[in-house]
Amino acid sequence: MGHDHNDEGTALVVLPDAFVTEGLAGALADVAGTAAAHVLHHPGRHASEPLDFDWDGMDDLIYSHLATLRAQRSGPRVFVGAGIGGWIGMEIALRAPELVERLLLVAPYGVRFGDPTQPNFADILLLDTDEVSALGWARPERARGLHLPGLPEDLDDAALEDVFTERATLAQLAWKPFLHNPTLGRWLHTIDVPVLLVRGAEDGLVTSANSAEIVRRLPDARLVEIPDAGHYPYLEQPAAFIQAVLPFINHREEEAVTR
Amino acid sequence: MKFFHFTEMPYPFVSAEDEEDARGLKIFLPNRHYDPAAGHELYRRYLDEYELADELGYDLMVNEHHQSASTLHVAATLSAASVINRTRHGRVLVLGTPLPHRSDPVRVAEEIAYLDSMSGGRIYCGFVRGTQGEVYPSNSNPVFNMDMFYESHDLIRESWARTEPFAWEGRHFHYRNISIWPRPFQLPAPPIWVSGTAPELVQWTAHHGYTLCNLTGRYNDAASTFRLYRRTATEAGLDEPAPSQFAYLAFCHVADSEDEARRVGEQLMWYLKPGRPRLGASIPPGFSTPATSVQAFRGRLGSVRRQDFSSLIDEGIMLVGTPDTVIRQIERLYEVTGVGNLILMNQAGTMSSNETRSSMSLFAHEVMPAVAQLGESWQQDDTSWRTQNDDQPISAVIASALS
């Protein structure tokens, strides 16, 4: 992380999910030879640096990120967003298409569909940590790379304060409507960059119907499911994940199809 | 000292099994367990008890919680309207309207003004931020809980104070035109009460000169909170606060013998059942500081709920015993805290109406006369809580003892 271009590959902008400590950047380390990643974290992840209290919601975060990205004066790049980061990726593609060459989404939040009584997302700000783990992993005992209250069990008070700070940040950004932006949902059809949406087949945090509907509404999108993985396929099945996304990132999809 | 009768109007007919399945009685308990006919009878019964309390010389308190079998008060203002209609003498303390959870503060201003006008000025108006779990029924963002509380309060006060139409474009609330009818009977505003222990809220309450209420905390915690209030007020140049500016809520059951009082009074423990609320309901994101959230997560808060009945009696959180015992408990409460208003939870859970009425009557006849004079001549007292005697550092009470 830290530099944007690599002569040998595609420049990536990585938008991590909430509560993920190593996340996409860790999983994409294998790709570093072909793609350099600029990790764009959301602010408000540390007790010493809480989110600006004046911020009302996700709009503030998007405009902050857009200011950062535009200041980098880069050409269009490949954006990789997971979970909350996937939501942010779609918002950036909608509002600043000139910055986005293609978009890799991993089980994104951000839009919801259908009957108002049917949740599209698990209530990750309500459920106990063991419940989130059970829903978020094909096999919860594999849970790693996350900081949640009580996971790992030996988090000290300072680390826990950071976790509770990030929970507050997510609430400040996305409490109501919960984890989605109805406006984004209405304009998905105008995001015309190539999109690959990857989800773990056992993801219990974002419904399969939600991910499928996003792909259906985007003009140029494809869905790939990683078997034996939950909401974090890049942590639970990193090899399969890399294999699934690498051709898309490197613009070599035909090769992947024929292999 | 003044005494308020209070019941949360519990619905006690949920089986232990159903309660366990729902991890408690609050917020997430399926309402298929509610029987409308039983609920109707409960409402009639609880209002009858408020009526008796009024006749016995109590003032009266109502509150509200949501989506919970522990409380059938769904709006403090609605309950107050019912109680006002059944009573003639007692003050009606509305403690309180959870301002961050009411999306329309102007409507709250109107409702309180209506109650005050209809009752001829019997209203004490309580404002609260709402307990942690309340963020789910209203879906109000817990991060902005205090911010919404303050803005809602400011808007309500403005609605009562102004006599010409005005607009409000705040952060959380937006109106083009406000000119409420009726205005409160008690101008410029009914007496305002606030409950809480967070230092910021205690100091804010002191600056406004509002009555501060501690709900079933340890005496030392209540005393510490009240000291912070007193010190804040005097440092701001206000008069030394009188006991009437403080309130304490305790459980209460008196009977002719200690054994009988304990046997029946133990039913009050129903209210303290902690349940097993999910993480987000017990520690909503952003509701408290990260440090306080960690304390709560480590199980360092809410210890009152884990105490047994006897120790709660020893500490005076349960005012349970013969009239003489309870008189001594209340005298100690006053001595430690300097509180001038005592809210008595005279009923909880399965306690029958006869049991409740019996205790209320005995308390009114034998306890009330013996302790009513407490705080009357407080300025002549040389008590530990007087500002002039307060030279100890104030230890912060990091959260409600209950929550």
XYZ file of C-alpha atoms in Angstrom, chain A residues 36 87 89 109 138 149 249:
7
model
C -0.109 -2.070 -6.585
C -20.938 0.284 -1.180
C -17.041 1.781 -4.569
C -23.759 -3.448 1.181
C -18.735 -20.795 6.039
C -15.945 -7.104 20.403
C -8.249 -7.007 -12.405
